[in-house]
Coordinates of C-alpha atoms in Angstrom, one line a residue:
X45 CA 201.9 48.6 180.5
X46 CA 198.3 47.8 181.2
X47 CA 195.5 46.5 178.8
X48 CA 193.8 49.8 179.2
X49 CA 197.2 52.0 178.4
X50 CA 197.5 49.6 175.2
X51 CA 194.0 50.4 174.1
X52 CA 194.4 54.2 174.8
X53 CA 197.6 53.8 172.6
X54 CA 195.9 52.2 169.8
X55 CA 192.9 54.5 169.7
X56 CA 195.3 57.5 169.8
X57 CA 197.2 56.0 166.6
X58 CA 193.9 55.4 164.8
X59 CA 193.0 59.2 165.3
X60 CA 196.6 60.4 164.3
X61 CA 195.9 58.2 161.2
X62 CA 192.7 60.0 160.4
X63 CA 194.1 63.4 161.1
X64 CA 197.0 62.5 158.4
X65 CA 194.7 61.2 156.0
X66 CA 191.9 63.8 156.0
X67 CA 191.9 67.3 156.1
X68 CA 189.6 69.4 158.6
X69 CA 186.9 69.5 156.2
X70 CA 187.2 65.9 155.9
X71 CA 186.8 65.3 159.6
X72 CA 183.7 67.3 159.4
X73 CA 182.1 65.0 157.1
X74 CA 183.3 62.1 159.0
X75 CA 181.8 63.3 162.2
X76 CA 178.5 62.7 160.2
X77 CA 179.6 59.2 159.3
X78 CA 180.7 60.2 155.8
X79 CA 184.1 59.6 154.2
X80 CA 185.2 62.4 152.0
X81 CA 188.0 62.9 149.5
X82 CA 191.4 64.3 150.0
X83 CA 190.7 68.0 150.2
X84 CA 193.9 69.1 151.9
X85 CA 195.3 70.9 148.7
X86 CA 192.0 71.9 147.3
X87 CA 191.2 75.2 146.0
X88 CA 188.7 78.0 146.6
X89 CA 184.9 78.2 145.6
X90 CA 185.8 81.0 143.5
X91 CA 188.1 78.6 141.2
X92 CA 185.2 76.1 141.1
X93 CA 182.9 79.0 139.8
X94 CA 185.7 79.6 137.1
X95 CA 185.7 76.1 136.3
X96 CA 181.9 76.1 135.5
X97 CA 181.9 79.5 133.6
X98 CA 184.8 77.9 131.5
X99 CA 183.5 74.6 130.5
X100 CA 179.8 75.4 130.2
X101 CA 180.0 79.0 128.5
X102 CA 182.5 78.9 125.5
X103 CA 181.0 77.6 122.6
X104 CA 177.6 77.6 123.7
X105 CA 177.7 81.3 123.7
X106 CA 178.4 81.4 120.1
X107 CA 175.7 78.7 119.0
X108 CA 172.9 80.3 120.6
X109 CA 171.6 82.9 118.0
X110 CA 171.6 79.9 115.4
X111 CA 169.6 78.2 117.7
X112 CA 167.0 80.7 117.7
X113 CA 167.3 80.7 114.2
X114 CA 166.2 76.9 114.0
X115 CA 163.5 77.5 116.8
X116 CA 162.3 81.0 116.5
X117 CA 161.7 83.4 119.4
X118 CA 160.6 80.6 121.7
X119 CA 163.9 79.8 122.3
X120 CA 164.3 82.4 124.9
X121 CA 162.0 80.6 127.0
X122 CA 163.9 77.4 126.6
X123 CA 167.0 78.9 127.4
X124 CA 165.3 80.4 130.6
X125 CA 164.1 76.8 131.5
X126 CA 167.2 75.2 130.4
X127 CA 169.3 77.7 133.1
X128 CA 167.0 77.0 135.9
X129 CA 166.7 73.3 135.3
X130 CA 170.5 73.1 134.9
X131 CA 171.1 74.8 138.4
X132 CA 168.7 72.6 139.9
X133 CA 170.2 69.3 138.4
X134 CA 173.7 70.3 139.2
X135 CA 172.8 70.5 142.8
X136 CA 171.1 67.4 143.2
X137 CA 174.0 65.8 141.4
X138 CA 176.4 66.5 143.9
X139 CA 173.8 65.6 146.7
X140 CA 173.8 62.3 144.9
X141 CA 177.7 61.7 145.6
X142 CA 176.7 61.6 149.8
X143 CA 173.6 60.0 149.6
X144 CA 174.5 56.5 150.7
X145 CA 175.7 58.0 154.0
X146 CA 179.0 56.1 154.1
X147 CA 181.4 57.8 151.8
X148 CA 181.5 60.3 149.0
X149 CA 181.2 58.8 145.8
X150 CA 183.7 59.5 143.0
X151 CA 182.2 60.3 139.6
X152 CA 178.8 60.5 137.7
X153 CA 179.2 56.8 136.4
X154 CA 179.8 55.9 140.4
X155 CA 176.3 57.4 141.2
X156 CA 174.7 55.4 138.2
X157 CA 176.5 52.3 139.5
X158 CA 175.0 52.8 143.0
X159 CA 171.4 53.2 141.8
X160 CA 171.5 50.8 139.2
X161 CA 174.5 48.4 139.2
X162 CA 177.3 47.7 137.1
X163 CA 175.1 48.2 133.9
X164 CA 174.0 51.6 134.8
X165 CA 177.4 52.4 135.4
X166 CA 178.4 51.9 132.2
X167 CA 175.7 53.1 130.3
X168 CA 176.3 56.7 132.1
X169 CA 179.6 56.3 131.4
X170 CA 178.9 56.1 127.7
X171 CA 176.7 59.1 127.9
X172 CA 178.9 61.3 129.6
X173 CA 182.0 60.2 127.3
X174 CA 179.8 61.8 124.5
X175 CA 180.4 65.3 126.4
X176 CA 183.9 64.9 127.7
X177 CA 185.1 63.5 124.2
X178 CA 182.8 65.0 122.0
X179 CA 183.2 68.6 123.2
X180 CA 186.7 68.6 122.9
X181 CA 186.2 67.1 119.4
X182 CA 183.7 70.4 118.6
X183 CA 186.4 72.4 120.1
X184 CA 189.0 71.0 117.7
X185 CA 186.8 71.4 114.7
X186 CA 186.2 75.0 115.5
X187 CA 190.0 75.6 116.7
X188 CA 191.0 74.1 113.4
X189 CA 188.7 76.1 111.1
X190 CA 189.4 79.4 113.1
X191 CA 193.4 78.9 112.6
X192 CA 192.7 78.1 109.1
X193 CA 190.7 81.5 108.7
X194 CA 193.1 83.5 110.4
X195 CA 195.8 82.3 107.9
X196 CA 193.7 82.5 104.8
X197 CA 195.9 83.8 101.8
X198 CA 199.0 82.9 103.4
X199 CA 201.5 80.1 103.5
X200 CA 199.7 79.1 106.7
X201 CA 196.6 78.4 105.1
X202 CA 197.0 74.4 105.6
X203 CA 193.5 73.5 106.0
X204 CA 191.0 72.6 108.9
X205 CA 192.0 69.1 109.2
X206 CA 195.9 70.0 109.6
X207 CA 194.9 72.6 111.9
X208 CA 192.8 71.0 113.8
X209 CA 195.6 68.1 114.4
X210 CA 198.0 70.8 115.2
X211 CA 195.4 72.2 117.9
X212 CA 195.2 68.6 119.6
X213 CA 198.8 68.7 119.8
X214 CA 198.7 72.0 121.7
X215 CA 196.2 70.7 123.8
X216 CA 198.0 67.3 124.5
X217 CA 200.5 69.1 126.6
X218 CA 198.6 70.7 129.5
X219 CA 196.4 67.6 129.6
X220 CA 199.4 65.2 129.8
X221 CA 201.2 67.0 132.4
X222 CA 198.2 68.3 134.7
X223 CA 196.7 65.6 137.0
X224 CA 193.8 67.0 138.6
X225 CA 191.1 69.7 138.1
X226 CA 192.5 72.1 140.7
X227 CA 195.8 72.2 138.0
X228 CA 193.6 73.5 135.4
X229 CA 191.7 76.0 137.3
X230 CA 193.8 78.9 135.9
X231 CA 192.8 77.8 132.5
X232 CA 189.4 78.2 133.5
X233 CA 190.0 82.1 134.8
X234 CA 191.5 82.6 131.3
X235 CA 188.4 81.2 129.5
X236 CA 185.7 82.8 131.1
X237 CA 187.7 86.2 130.7
X238 CA 188.1 85.2 127.1
X239 CA 184.1 84.3 126.5
X240 CA 183.2 87.7 128.1
X241 CA 185.5 89.6 125.7
X242 CA 184.1 87.7 122.6
X243 CA 180.5 88.4 123.6
X244 CA 181.1 92.0 123.8
X245 CA 183.2 92.1 120.6
X246 CA 179.9 90.3 118.8
X247 CA 177.6 92.4 120.4
X248 CA 179.1 95.9 119.6
X249 CA 180.0 94.7 115.8
X250 CA 176.2 93.5 115.4
X251 CA 174.9 96.5 116.7
X252 CA 176.8 98.5 114.6
X253 CA 175.9 95.9 111.4
X254 CA 172.2 96.9 112.1
X255 CA 172.8 100.2 110.6
X256 CA 174.0 98.9 107.2
X257 CA 171.9 95.5 106.6
X258 CA 168.4 95.3 105.6
X259 CA 165.7 93.6 108.4
X260 CA 166.1 90.4 109.3
X261 CA 163.5 87.8 109.1
X262 CA 162.3 86.2 112.5
X263 CA 159.8 83.5 113.4
X264 CA 158.1 83.3 116.6
X265 CA 158.1 79.3 116.9
X266 CA 159.4 76.9 114.2
X267 CA 158.0 73.5 115.3
X268 CA 159.6 71.1 113.1
X269 CA 163.1 72.6 114.3
X270 CA 162.2 73.0 117.6
X271 CA 163.8 69.6 119.1
X272 CA 167.7 70.4 117.4
X273 CA 167.3 74.0 118.8
X274 CA 166.4 72.3 122.4
X275 CA 169.5 70.2 121.7
X276 CA 171.9 73.2 120.9
X277 CA 170.5 75.0 123.9
X278 CA 171.0 71.8 125.8
X279 CA 174.6 71.5 124.9
X280 CA 175.1 75.1 126.1
X281 CA 174.3 74.0 129.7
X282 CA 176.4 71.0 129.5
X283 CA 178.6 70.7 132.5
X284 CA 177.3 68.0 134.8
X285 CA 179.6 65.4 133.7
X286 CA 182.7 67.5 135.2
X287 CA 180.6 68.4 138.3
X288 CA 182.0 65.6 140.6
X289 CA 185.6 66.6 139.8
X290 CA 185.5 70.2 140.1
X291 CA 183.3 70.0 143.6
X292 CA 186.2 67.6 144.8
X293 CA 188.5 70.2 143.8
X294 CA 186.9 72.5 146.3
X295 CA 188.1 73.2 149.6
X296 CA 184.5 74.1 151.0
X297 CA 182.3 71.6 149.5
X298 CA 179.4 72.9 151.0
X299 CA 179.8 76.2 149.0
X300 CA 179.1 73.9 145.8
X301 CA 175.3 75.3 145.5
X302 CA 176.5 78.8 145.1
X303 CA 179.2 78.0 143.0
X304 CA 177.2 76.0 140.6
X305 CA 174.4 78.7 140.6
X306 CA 176.7 81.6 140.2
X307 CA 178.8 80.0 137.3
X308 CA 175.6 79.1 135.4
X309 CA 173.9 82.6 136.2
X310 CA 177.0 84.2 134.8
X311 CA 176.6 81.9 131.5
X312 CA 173.0 82.5 131.0
X313 CA 173.6 86.4 131.2
X314 CA 176.3 86.1 128.3
X315 CA 173.8 83.7 126.7
X316 CA 171.3 86.4 126.6
X317 CA 173.5 89.2 125.4
X318 CA 174.5 86.7 122.5
X319 CA 171.3 85.0 121.5
X320 CA 168.8 88.0 121.6
X321 CA 171.1 90.6 119.7
X322 CA 172.4 88.1 117.5
X323 CA 168.9 86.7 116.1
X324 CA 167.2 90.1 116.0
X325 CA 170.0 91.5 113.9
X326 CA 170.7 88.7 111.4
X327 CA 167.5 86.6 111.9
X328 CA 167.6 83.4 109.4
X329 CA 171.1 84.3 108.5
X330 CA 172.5 83.7 111.9
X331 CA 175.5 81.4 111.6
X332 CA 177.5 79.0 114.1
X333 CA 179.4 80.6 115.6
X334 CA 177.8 83.7 115.4
X335 CA 181.0 86.0 114.8
X336 CA 181.0 84.3 111.4
X337 CA 177.8 86.7 110.9
X338 CA 179.4 89.8 111.9
X339 CA 181.2 92.2 109.4
X340 CA 185.1 91.6 108.4
X341 CA 187.6 93.6 110.2
X342 CA 189.9 93.7 113.3
X343 CA 187.1 93.3 115.7
X344 CA 186.0 89.8 113.9
X345 CA 189.9 89.0 113.8
X346 CA 190.2 89.7 117.6
X347 CA 187.3 87.6 118.5
X348 CA 188.3 84.4 116.3
X349 CA 192.0 84.6 118.2
X350 CA 190.5 84.9 121.8
X351 CA 187.8 82.2 120.9
X352 CA 190.3 79.9 119.8
X353 CA 192.2 80.4 122.7
X354 CA 189.4 79.7 124.9
X355 CA 188.5 76.4 123.4
X356 CA 192.2 75.3 123.6
X357 CA 192.0 76.2 127.2
X358 CA 188.5 74.8 128.0
X359 CA 189.6 71.3 126.0
X360 CA 191.7 69.9 128.8
X361 CA 189.4 70.6 131.6
X362 CA 186.9 68.2 130.1
X363 CA 189.3 65.9 128.8
X364 CA 191.1 65.8 132.2
X365 CA 187.4 64.6 134.0
X366 CA 187.6 62.0 131.4
X367 CA 190.9 60.6 132.0
X368 CA 190.2 60.9 135.8
X369 CA 187.1 58.7 135.3
X370 CA 189.3 56.1 133.2
X371 CA 192.0 56.3 135.7
X372 CA 189.9 55.7 138.6
X373 CA 188.6 52.5 137.0
X374 CA 192.0 51.1 135.8
X375 CA 193.0 52.0 139.5
X376 CA 196.0 54.0 138.3
X377 CA 197.9 55.3 141.2
X378 CA 201.2 56.1 142.7
X379 CA 200.5 53.5 145.5
X380 CA 199.7 51.0 143.1
X381 CA 202.6 51.5 140.2
X382 CA 205.0 54.1 141.8
X383 CA 205.6 57.7 140.9
X384 CA 207.5 57.2 137.3
X385 CA 205.4 54.3 136.1
X386 CA 202.3 56.0 137.2
X387 CA 203.0 58.9 135.4
X388 CA 203.9 56.8 132.2
X389 CA 200.9 54.8 132.3
X390 CA 198.9 58.1 132.6
X391 CA 200.7 59.9 129.8
X392 CA 200.1 56.9 127.6
X393 CA 196.4 56.6 128.3
X394 CA 196.0 60.3 127.4
X395 CA 197.9 60.5 124.3
X396 CA 195.8 57.9 122.9
X397 CA 192.9 59.9 124.1
X398 CA 193.9 62.8 121.9
X399 CA 194.6 60.6 119.0
X400 CA 191.2 59.6 119.1
X401 CA 189.9 63.1 119.7
X402 CA 191.8 64.3 116.5
X403 CA 190.7 61.5 114.4
X404 CA 187.0 62.1 115.1
X405 CA 187.6 65.9 114.6
X406 CA 189.0 65.3 111.1
X407 CA 186.4 62.9 110.1
X408 CA 183.3 65.0 111.0
X409 CA 183.9 68.7 110.3
X410 CA 180.6 70.3 110.6
X411 CA 180.7 72.5 113.7
X412 CA 176.7 73.3 113.8
X413 CA 175.4 70.1 113.4
X414 CA 177.9 68.1 115.6
X415 CA 177.1 70.5 118.4
X416 CA 173.3 69.6 118.0
X417 CA 174.0 66.0 118.0
X418 CA 176.2 66.3 121.2
X419 CA 173.7 68.0 122.9
X420 CA 170.8 66.0 121.8
X421 CA 172.3 62.3 122.5
X422 CA 174.6 63.1 125.2
X423 CA 173.4 66.6 127.3
X424 CA 170.0 66.0 127.2
X425 CA 170.2 62.6 129.2
X426 CA 173.1 63.8 131.7
X427 CA 171.8 67.3 132.3
X428 CA 168.1 66.6 132.5
X429 CA 167.0 63.0 132.8
X430 CA 170.0 61.3 134.6
X431 CA 170.1 63.5 137.5
X432 CA 166.5 63.2 138.6
X433 CA 166.5 59.5 138.2
X434 CA 169.4 59.0 140.4
X435 CA 168.3 61.7 142.9
X436 CA 164.7 60.0 143.3
X437 CA 166.3 56.4 143.4
X438 CA 168.7 57.6 146.0
X439 CA 166.6 59.7 148.4
X440 CA 163.2 58.4 147.8
X441 CA 160.1 59.7 146.0
X442 CA 157.3 59.8 148.9
X443 CA 159.3 62.3 150.9
X444 CA 159.4 65.1 148.3
X445 CA 156.5 68.0 148.0
X446 CA 154.3 67.9 144.9
X447 CA 155.7 71.0 143.6
X448 CA 159.4 69.5 143.3
X449 CA 158.1 66.5 141.6
X450 CA 156.3 68.2 139.2
X451 CA 159.2 70.1 138.5
X452 CA 161.3 67.0 138.3
X453 CA 158.8 65.5 135.6
X454 CA 159.0 68.5 133.5
X455 CA 162.9 68.5 133.3
X456 CA 162.5 64.8 132.5
X457 CA 160.0 65.5 130.1
X458 CA 162.2 68.3 128.3
X459 CA 165.1 65.7 128.3
X460 CA 163.2 63.1 126.4
X461 CA 162.0 65.2 123.8
X462 CA 165.4 66.5 123.1
X463 CA 167.1 63.1 123.3
X464 CA 164.7 61.2 120.7
X465 CA 163.8 64.0 118.3
X466 CA 166.9 66.1 118.4
X467 CA 169.2 63.1 117.9
X468 CA 167.1 62.0 114.8
X469 CA 167.2 65.8 113.3
X470 CA 170.9 66.2 114.0
X471 CA 171.7 63.0 112.4
X472 CA 169.8 63.8 109.5
X473 CA 171.4 67.2 109.4
X474 CA 175.0 65.5 109.6
X475 CA 173.9 63.2 106.3
X476 CA 172.9 66.1 104.4
X477 CA 176.3 67.8 105.3
X478 CA 178.3 65.0 103.9
X479 CA 176.3 64.4 100.9
X480 CA 177.3 67.9 100.0

């Protein structure tokens, strides 16, 4: 066989290996010199949309009337800004995954490492863990209190902490068994539907309550509570930390901007339907979650049941994102450990994660202030500050038009205000709660 024939066979073998390793979409990226993740069994853009809605909407829908109670009607403007800003940062964050021109980065942490080295990566991982672990803790607190409320006056009234532990056990089953974001997509669809139903229930019942309660007190703006209101609103748009994994589960990643914009816009509509009537009707008596403010009866019970189911299905999505990051850092793969050992190691890691979530949820049982703390400390950085910094670092400063730079500056400023002052206010509120 001639030398030319041998080289042709080798090239043919290399091409076959690439075709085996990458899907058609990945080969398209490779033609531009970027190695993509394996999308052979990826899902549709519609499932990615549901993932965004399920992760982002949830408890944020229930806490926004309380955020307006804290900050006044100016909170409507902040919701609008947070919505538009979170769409922008959600899009540029995914652009950062491909910015090195060689291969797609895997996670938020890897983007930070690409920008600022190992220290930047670990700082970002610390902040992202506040969301991917903190939000499930919040959901555990809410699910525990909801289940105890439903069992009030019966032998099932075990207390919020015990029901919280039971909630962790329920969440642990899908969390341990599923491996990727695509496998929890059906939970996203259920969660999105649950959120819509609860918003409609609260909207209808609160409008009925309007006929029977005294006119509520409202404020245009409450400046000393503005940062903590901003923090709660920031939590309501907190999805950036899972976006890299959601986009990796898409068959057509080029449709990511549509998926994230559609998902966040759906959430914004639900937020306005919840926040405006909730604050208008209940004013300075609005509670978090808002269904605690509506009249007792069957609709309230249904809302509690449905939202409990929602947070139990949303928790595995966030926890799976955290687990995927940890497993990627520890290189827990089938290739390295074998199928059985890989599952056992992965299951052990995820069981330990659930134990941590359960313990923290039992120790910090204050839903509203816990939401504000997570929103201030983690989400303000992850949604408003880090994506802008990483984007400028990876793609350059001078190649941006002045209006885009001004927009980026406003986003960072809003994030810094919420991060610093919101965190201080949230910690002070939690200290007050524990003293009581």
